[in-house]
Amino acid sequence: MAWHKKPKTNLTKLRLLRTFVQFIMFILMNLTFFLIGATWLVLPVNMPRSIFSSSEGAFFLLQRMLTMAIIPLIPLAVFFLFGAILGRFFCAWACPFGLFQDILGYLSSWIRKYEPTRETNLSLRQIGEFITGATLLFSTFIGINVALGETATVEAFDVFVDQPWAVLSPSAFLFTAIPLLFWWGGIENFFIWDKFVLIDIIFWLRLFIFIFAIIVVIYIPRGWCRWFCPVGIIMGELGKNSLLGIGRNISKCNHCGFCEDVCPMGIRILSHPAEKVRSQQCTNCLDCVAVCPEDAMEIKFL
Ligand code: SF4
Ligand code: SF4
Ligand code: SF4
């Protein structure tokens, strides 16, 4: 079927464009680092607040507001609004931790990738659902204790009281802990930095989770996004029926399967309704549109 194949330049061009947009978004979310005044973006991406950032991912803000006993209207509005209109679009085009995974993917492209079975995908996704549910429940529990003035109970949870998942999240490790390590005097200060001394076991746990995330992503494209990221879990549910989506024109489709081969989220596109890919995993990255030799994959709105 090779004669059906379009020149790969379509896909390469699209991926280059996407990487460019991801970098621009990364800069916009970290303006403080570039010594430009602050904007405050709240987006459905996996980006913690750090000393460099001029933004905060909606899930991090959601935790912060819940633990402070504030009704989290802004992050909820961000999730519902973007989810209903764009689905997981920001996962492909704007998330800094998504960009990090894509870069890892490019750098490790010589390593053979694995595509787990549908059953494995579903089972592993339950871990992400657990992380999401447990984080929200725990944040609410802390918020209730804050509202009731139960200071002793709140303080007992130490580093977990502000944003519980940020303590373990690999993106928080990448975008806050690692820069701070170097910003505050380099690796030689590693063992005397008071916070690391206070939470040393947590630090090693974070490092372990971070390395685990890297290994997963090297062998399975966007492995963290597929299964473990709470933002992906929430946006997947809210964005499954989003206005923006990808459809397949069955009168043009020759079932060559190229679209499935390139899908970074491992979606079995041909088993979805032709009208729209209704998958919690679709990030609207457009790779399938770019690669289709028959122009059968189409961007749909509504
Ligand atoms: S699922 Fe991936 S791309 Fe989406 S917010 Fe999470 S880390 Fe970022
Ligand atoms: S939609 Fe997929 S299977 Fe159909 S022609 Fe395009 S690439 Fe091939
Ligand atoms: S179905 Fe298409 S748009 Fe959706 S994630 Fe896969 S390649 Fe990207």
CSV table of C-alpha atoms and ligand atoms in Angstrom, one decimal:
chain,number,residue,atom,x,y,z
A,1,MET,CA,0.0,0.0,0.0
A,2,ALA,CA,3.1,2.2,0.0
A,3,TRP,CA,2.0,4.0,-3.2
A,4,HIS,CA,-1.0,5.5,-1.2
A,5,LYS,CA,1.3,7.1,1.3
A,6,LYS,CA,1.7,10.8,1.2
A,7,PRO,CA,5.1,12.3,1.6
A,8,LYS,CA,6.0,12.3,5.3
A,9,THR,CA,6.7,16.0,5.0
A,10,ASN,CA,3.0,16.6,6.0
A,11,LEU,CA,3.5,14.9,9.3
A,12,THR,CA,7.0,16.3,9.9
A,13,LYS,CA,5.8,19.8,9.2
A,14,LEU,CA,2.8,19.4,11.5
A,15,ARG,CA,5.0,18.1,14.3
A,16,LEU,CA,7.5,20.9,13.9
A,17,LEU,CA,4.6,23.4,14.0
A,18,ARG,CA,3.3,21.8,17.1
A,19,THR,CA,6.7,21.8,18.8
A,20,PHE,CA,7.0,25.5,18.0
A,21,VAL,CA,3.6,26.3,19.5
A,22,GLN,CA,4.4,24.2,22.6
A,23,PHE,CA,7.6,26.2,23.1
A,24,ILE,CA,5.8,29.5,22.7
A,25,MET,CA,3.2,28.3,25.2
A,26,PHE,CA,6.0,27.3,27.6
A,27,ILE,CA,7.5,30.7,27.4
A,28,LEU,CA,4.1,32.4,27.9
A,29,MET,CA,3.7,30.2,31.0
A,30,ASN,CA,7.1,31.1,32.4
A,31,LEU,CA,7.4,34.8,31.6
A,32,THR,CA,8.9,35.5,35.0
A,33,PHE,CA,11.9,33.5,34.1
A,34,PHE,CA,12.5,35.7,31.1
A,35,LEU,CA,12.1,38.8,33.3
A,36,ILE,CA,9.0,39.9,31.5
A,37,GLY,CA,6.0,41.1,33.6
A,38,ALA,CA,3.5,38.6,34.8
A,39,THR,CA,0.4,37.4,33.1
A,40,TRP,CA,-1.6,34.8,35.0
A,41,LEU,CA,-2.8,31.9,32.8
A,42,VAL,CA,-4.8,29.1,34.2
A,43,LEU,CA,-4.9,26.4,31.6
A,44,PRO,CA,-5.8,22.7,31.6
A,45,VAL,CA,-2.2,21.6,31.5
A,46,ASN,CA,0.3,19.9,33.8
A,47,MET,CA,2.2,23.0,34.9
A,48,PRO,CA,2.8,23.8,38.6
A,49,ARG,CA,3.4,27.2,39.9
A,50,SER,CA,7.0,28.0,40.5
A,51,ILE,CA,9.2,31.0,41.1
A,52,PHE,CA,9.6,31.2,37.3
A,53,SER,CA,6.0,30.7,36.1
A,54,SER,CA,3.4,33.2,35.2
A,55,SER,CA,0.8,30.5,35.1
A,56,GLU,CA,-0.6,27.6,37.0
A,57,GLY,CA,-2.2,24.4,35.7
A,58,ALA,CA,-5.9,24.1,36.6
A,59,PHE,CA,-5.4,20.9,38.6
A,60,PHE,CA,-2.7,22.5,40.8
A,61,LEU,CA,-4.9,25.6,41.3
A,62,LEU,CA,-7.9,23.3,42.0
A,63,GLN,CA,-5.9,21.5,44.8
A,64,ARG,CA,-4.7,24.8,46.3
A,65,MET,CA,-8.2,26.3,46.4
A,66,LEU,CA,-9.8,23.1,47.9
A,67,THR,CA,-7.1,22.9,50.6
A,68,MET,CA,-7.7,26.6,51.4
A,69,ALA,CA,-11.5,26.0,51.7
A,70,ILE,CA,-12.2,28.2,48.7
A,71,ILE,CA,-14.8,27.2,46.1
A,72,PRO,CA,-12.6,26.4,43.1
A,73,LEU,CA,-14.7,28.2,40.5
A,74,ILE,CA,-11.8,29.3,38.2
A,75,PRO,CA,-10.2,25.9,37.7
A,76,LEU,CA,-13.6,24.2,37.3
A,77,ALA,CA,-14.6,26.7,34.7
A,78,VAL,CA,-11.3,26.2,32.9
A,79,PHE,CA,-11.8,22.4,32.9
A,80,PHE,CA,-15.5,22.5,31.8
A,81,LEU,CA,-15.1,25.3,29.2
A,82,PHE,CA,-12.0,24.1,27.5
A,83,GLY,CA,-13.1,20.4,27.8
A,84,ALA,CA,-16.5,21.1,26.2
A,85,ILE,CA,-15.1,23.1,23.3
A,86,LEU,CA,-11.5,21.9,22.6
A,87,GLY,CA,-11.3,18.5,24.4
A,88,ARG,CA,-7.7,17.6,25.2
A,89,PHE,CA,-6.3,20.1,22.6
A,90,PHE,CA,-4.0,21.7,25.2
A,91,CYS,CA,-2.4,18.3,25.9
A,92,ALA,CA,-1.0,18.2,22.4
A,93,TRP,CA,-0.4,21.9,21.8
A,94,ALA,CA,0.4,23.6,25.0
A,95,CYS,CA,1.3,21.4,28.0
A,96,PRO,CA,4.9,21.8,29.1
A,97,PHE,CA,5.0,18.2,30.5
A,98,GLY,CA,3.6,17.0,27.2
A,99,LEU,CA,6.4,18.9,25.4
A,100,PHE,CA,8.9,17.2,27.7
A,101,GLN,CA,7.5,13.8,26.8
A,102,ASP,CA,7.6,14.6,23.1
A,103,ILE,CA,11.2,15.7,23.4
A,104,LEU,CA,12.0,12.5,25.2
A,105,GLY,CA,10.2,10.6,22.4
A,106,TYR,CA,12.3,12.3,19.7
A,107,LEU,CA,15.5,11.7,21.6
A,108,SER,CA,14.7,8.1,22.1
A,109,SER,CA,13.2,7.4,18.7
A,110,TRP,CA,15.9,4.8,18.0
A,111,ILE,CA,14.5,2.7,20.9
A,112,ARG,CA,11.7,0.3,20.0
A,113,LYS,CA,8.3,1.5,21.2
A,114,TYR,CA,5.6,-0.7,22.6
A,115,GLU,CA,1.9,-0.5,22.1
A,116,PRO,CA,0.0,-2.0,25.1
A,117,THR,CA,-3.2,-3.9,24.5
A,118,ARG,CA,-6.6,-2.2,25.1
A,119,GLU,CA,-7.0,-4.1,28.3
A,120,THR,CA,-3.6,-3.0,29.6
A,121,ASN,CA,-4.4,0.6,28.7
A,122,LEU,CA,-7.7,0.4,30.6
A,123,SER,CA,-6.2,-1.1,33.6
A,124,LEU,CA,-3.3,1.4,33.8
A,125,ARG,CA,-5.7,4.2,33.4
A,126,GLN,CA,-7.3,3.2,36.6
A,127,ILE,CA,-4.1,4.3,38.4
A,128,GLY,CA,-4.6,7.8,37.0
A,129,GLU,CA,-8.2,7.7,38.1
A,130,PHE,CA,-7.2,6.7,41.6
A,131,ILE,CA,-4.6,9.5,41.8
A,132,THR,CA,-7.2,12.0,40.6
A,133,GLY,CA,-9.9,10.9,43.0
A,134,ALA,CA,-7.6,10.5,46.0
A,135,THR,CA,-6.1,13.9,45.4
A,136,LEU,CA,-9.5,15.6,45.2
A,137,LEU,CA,-10.8,13.8,48.2
A,138,PHE,CA,-7.7,14.5,50.3
A,139,SER,CA,-7.7,18.2,49.3
A,140,THR,CA,-11.4,18.5,50.3
A,141,PHE,CA,-10.6,16.8,53.6
A,142,ILE,CA,-7.9,19.3,54.3
A,143,GLY,CA,-10.1,22.2,53.2
A,144,ILE,CA,-12.9,21.1,55.6
A,145,ASN,CA,-10.4,20.9,58.5
A,146,VAL,CA,-9.1,24.4,57.5
A,147,ALA,CA,-12.7,25.7,57.6
A,148,LEU,CA,-13.3,24.1,60.9
A,149,GLY,CA,-10.1,25.5,62.4
A,150,GLU,CA,-8.6,22.1,63.1
A,151,THR,CA,-5.0,23.3,62.8
A,152,ALA,CA,-3.4,20.3,64.4
A,153,THR,CA,-5.0,17.9,62.0
A,154,VAL,CA,-4.0,20.1,59.0
A,155,GLU,CA,-0.4,20.5,60.2
A,156,ALA,CA,-0.1,16.7,60.7
A,157,PHE,CA,0.0,16.3,56.9
A,158,ASP,CA,3.0,18.6,56.6
A,159,VAL,CA,4.1,19.1,53.0
A,160,PHE,CA,0.9,17.6,51.6
A,161,VAL,CA,-1.5,20.3,52.9
A,162,ASP,CA,-1.1,22.8,50.1
A,163,GLN,CA,-1.2,20.8,46.9
A,164,PRO,CA,-1.1,17.1,47.7
A,165,TRP,CA,-0.3,15.8,44.3
A,166,ALA,CA,2.3,18.4,43.6
A,167,VAL,CA,4.5,16.8,46.2
A,168,LEU,CA,4.8,13.6,44.1
A,169,SER,CA,4.0,14.8,40.6
A,170,PRO,CA,6.9,14.4,38.1
A,171,SER,CA,6.0,17.7,36.4
A,172,ALA,CA,6.3,19.6,39.7
A,173,PHE,CA,9.6,17.9,40.2
A,174,LEU,CA,10.8,18.9,36.8
A,175,PHE,CA,9.5,22.5,36.8
A,176,THR,CA,10.0,23.4,40.4
A,177,ALA,CA,12.4,21.2,42.4
A,178,ILE,CA,15.1,20.8,39.7
A,179,PRO,CA,15.3,24.5,38.8
A,180,LEU,CA,15.3,25.4,42.5
A,181,LEU,CA,18.2,23.0,43.1
A,182,PHE,CA,20.4,24.9,40.6
A,183,TRP,CA,18.9,28.3,41.2
A,184,TRP,CA,19.8,28.1,44.9
A,185,GLY,CA,23.5,27.3,44.6
A,186,GLY,CA,23.9,24.1,42.6
A,187,ILE,CA,24.1,20.5,43.4
A,188,GLU,CA,26.6,21.0,46.2
A,189,ASN,CA,23.8,22.5,48.3
A,190,PHE,CA,21.6,19.5,47.6
A,191,PHE,CA,21.9,18.0,51.1
A,192,ILE,CA,21.8,21.2,53.1
A,193,TRP,CA,18.8,22.8,51.4
A,194,ASP,CA,16.4,22.9,54.4
A,195,LYS,CA,13.4,21.6,52.6
A,196,PHE,CA,15.2,18.5,51.3
A,197,VAL,CA,16.5,17.8,54.8
A,198,LEU,CA,13.0,18.1,56.1
A,199,ILE,CA,11.4,15.9,53.5
A,200,ASP,CA,14.3,13.8,52.3
A,201,ILE,CA,12.3,10.6,52.0
A,202,ILE,CA,9.7,12.5,49.9
A,203,PHE,CA,12.4,13.8,47.7
A,204,TRP,CA,13.7,10.4,46.9
A,205,LEU,CA,10.2,9.2,46.3
A,206,ARG,CA,9.7,12.2,43.9
A,207,LEU,CA,12.9,11.3,42.1
A,208,PHE,CA,11.8,7.7,41.8
A,209,ILE,CA,8.5,8.7,40.3
A,210,PHE,CA,10.2,11.1,37.9
A,211,ILE,CA,12.6,8.5,36.7
A,212,PHE,CA,9.7,6.0,36.4
A,213,ALA,CA,7.9,8.6,34.3
A,214,ILE,CA,10.9,9.0,32.0
A,215,ILE,CA,11.3,5.2,31.5
A,216,VAL,CA,7.5,4.8,30.7
A,217,VAL,CA,7.6,7.6,28.2
A,218,ILE,CA,10.8,6.3,26.5
A,219,TYR,CA,9.1,3.0,25.7
A,220,ILE,CA,5.5,4.1,25.3
A,221,PRO,CA,4.8,7.5,23.5
A,222,ARG,CA,3.0,9.9,25.9
A,223,GLY,CA,2.8,7.1,28.5
A,224,TRP,CA,2.3,9.5,31.4
A,225,CYS,CA,-0.5,11.3,29.5
A,226,ARG,CA,-2.2,8.0,28.7
A,227,TRP,CA,-2.6,6.7,32.2
A,228,PHE,CA,-1.3,8.7,35.1
A,229,CYS,CA,-1.9,12.4,34.6
A,230,PRO,CA,-5.0,13.8,36.5
A,231,VAL,CA,-5.4,16.6,34.0
A,232,GLY,CA,-5.6,14.0,31.2
A,233,ILE,CA,-8.1,11.9,33.2
A,234,ILE,CA,-10.4,14.9,33.8
A,235,MET,CA,-10.1,16.4,30.4
A,236,GLY,CA,-10.5,13.0,28.8
A,237,GLU,CA,-13.9,12.6,30.5
A,238,LEU,CA,-15.0,16.2,29.9
A,239,GLY,CA,-13.6,16.4,26.3
A,240,LYS,CA,-14.9,13.0,25.0
A,241,ASN,CA,-17.8,14.8,23.3
A,242,SER,CA,-16.1,18.1,22.7
A,243,LEU,CA,-17.1,20.4,19.8
A,244,LEU,CA,-13.6,20.1,18.3
A,245,GLY,CA,-12.7,16.6,17.2
A,246,ILE,CA,-11.5,14.4,14.4
A,247,GLY,CA,-13.8,12.6,12.0
A,248,ARG,CA,-13.2,10.0,9.2
A,249,ASN,CA,-14.8,10.2,5.8
A,250,ILE,CA,-15.6,6.6,5.2
A,251,SER,CA,-16.1,7.1,1.4
A,252,LYS,CA,-12.4,8.1,1.1
A,253,CYS,CA,-10.9,5.7,3.7
A,254,ASN,CA,-9.1,2.7,2.3
A,255,HIS,CA,-8.4,1.2,5.7
A,256,CYS,CA,-4.6,1.4,5.3
A,257,GLY,CA,-4.2,2.0,9.0
A,258,PHE,CA,-1.5,4.7,8.7
A,259,CYS,CA,-3.6,7.0,11.0
A,260,GLU,CA,-3.5,4.4,13.8
A,261,ASP,CA,0.2,3.8,13.3
A,262,VAL,CA,1.1,7.4,14.0
A,263,CYS,CA,-1.4,8.2,16.7
A,264,PRO,CA,0.7,9.0,19.7
A,265,MET,CA,-2.0,8.0,22.1
A,266,GLY,CA,-2.5,4.6,20.6
A,267,ILE,CA,-6.1,5.1,19.6
A,268,ARG,CA,-7.7,2.4,17.4
A,269,ILE,CA,-9.2,5.1,15.2
A,270,LEU,CA,-10.9,2.6,12.8
A,271,SER,CA,-13.0,1.1,15.6
A,272,HIS,CA,-14.4,4.5,16.5
A,273,PRO,CA,-17.5,6.1,14.9
A,274,ALA,CA,-16.5,7.7,11.6
A,275,GLU,CA,-18.4,10.8,12.6
A,276,LYS,CA,-15.9,11.6,15.4
A,277,VAL,CA,-13.2,9.8,17.3
A,278,ARG,CA,-14.8,9.6,20.7
A,279,SER,CA,-11.8,8.7,22.8
A,280,GLN,CA,-10.8,10.0,26.2
A,281,GLN,CA,-7.3,9.8,24.9
A,282,CYS,CA,-7.6,11.9,21.8
A,283,THR,CA,-5.6,15.1,22.1
A,284,ASN,CA,-6.6,16.6,18.8
A,285,CYS,CA,-2.9,16.5,17.8
A,286,LEU,CA,-3.8,16.2,14.1
A,287,ASP,CA,-1.1,13.6,13.3
A,288,CYS,CA,-3.7,11.3,11.9
A,289,VAL,CA,-5.0,14.1,9.6
A,290,ALA,CA,-1.5,14.9,8.4
A,291,VAL,CA,-0.6,11.3,7.6
A,292,CYS,CA,-3.8,10.1,5.9
A,293,PRO,CA,-3.0,9.4,2.2
A,294,GLU,CA,-6.6,9.8,1.2
A,295,ASP,CA,-7.4,13.0,3.1
A,296,ALA,CA,-10.1,11.0,4.9
A,297,MET,CA,-9.3,12.3,8.3
A,298,GLU,CA,-11.0,15.7,8.9
A,299,ILE,CA,-11.1,18.3,11.6
A,300,LYS,CA,-14.6,18.7,12.8
A,301,PHE,CA,-16.3,21.3,14.9
A,302,LEU,CA,-19.8,20.7,16.3
B,1,SF4,S1,-2.2,14.5,30.0
B,1,SF4,FE1,-0.1,14.9,29.3
B,1,SF4,S2,-0.3,16.7,28.0
B,1,SF4,FE2,-2.2,16.5,29.1
B,1,SF4,S3,-2.0,17.8,30.9
B,1,SF4,FE3,-1.3,15.8,31.5
B,1,SF4,S4,0.9,15.7,31.1
B,1,SF4,FE4,0.1,17.5,30.0
B,2,SF4,S1,-8.4,7.3,7.6
B,2,SF4,FE1,-6.7,6.1,8.3
B,2,SF4,S2,-7.1,4.1,7.5
B,2,SF4,FE2,-8.4,5.5,6.4
B,2,SF4,S3,-7.2,6.1,4.6
B,2,SF4,FE3,-6.7,7.6,6.1
B,2,SF4,S4,-4.9,6.8,7.1
B,2,SF4,FE4,-5.8,5.1,6.0
B,3,SF4,S1,-6.8,10.2,17.0
B,3,SF4,FE1,-5.7,11.6,15.7
B,3,SF4,S2,-5.9,13.6,16.7
B,3,SF4,FE2,-6.5,12.1,18.2
B,3,SF4,S3,-4.6,11.7,19.3
B,3,SF4,FE3,-4.7,10.2,17.7
B,3,SF4,S4,-3.5,11.1,16.0
B,3,SF4,FE4,-4.0,12.7,17.5
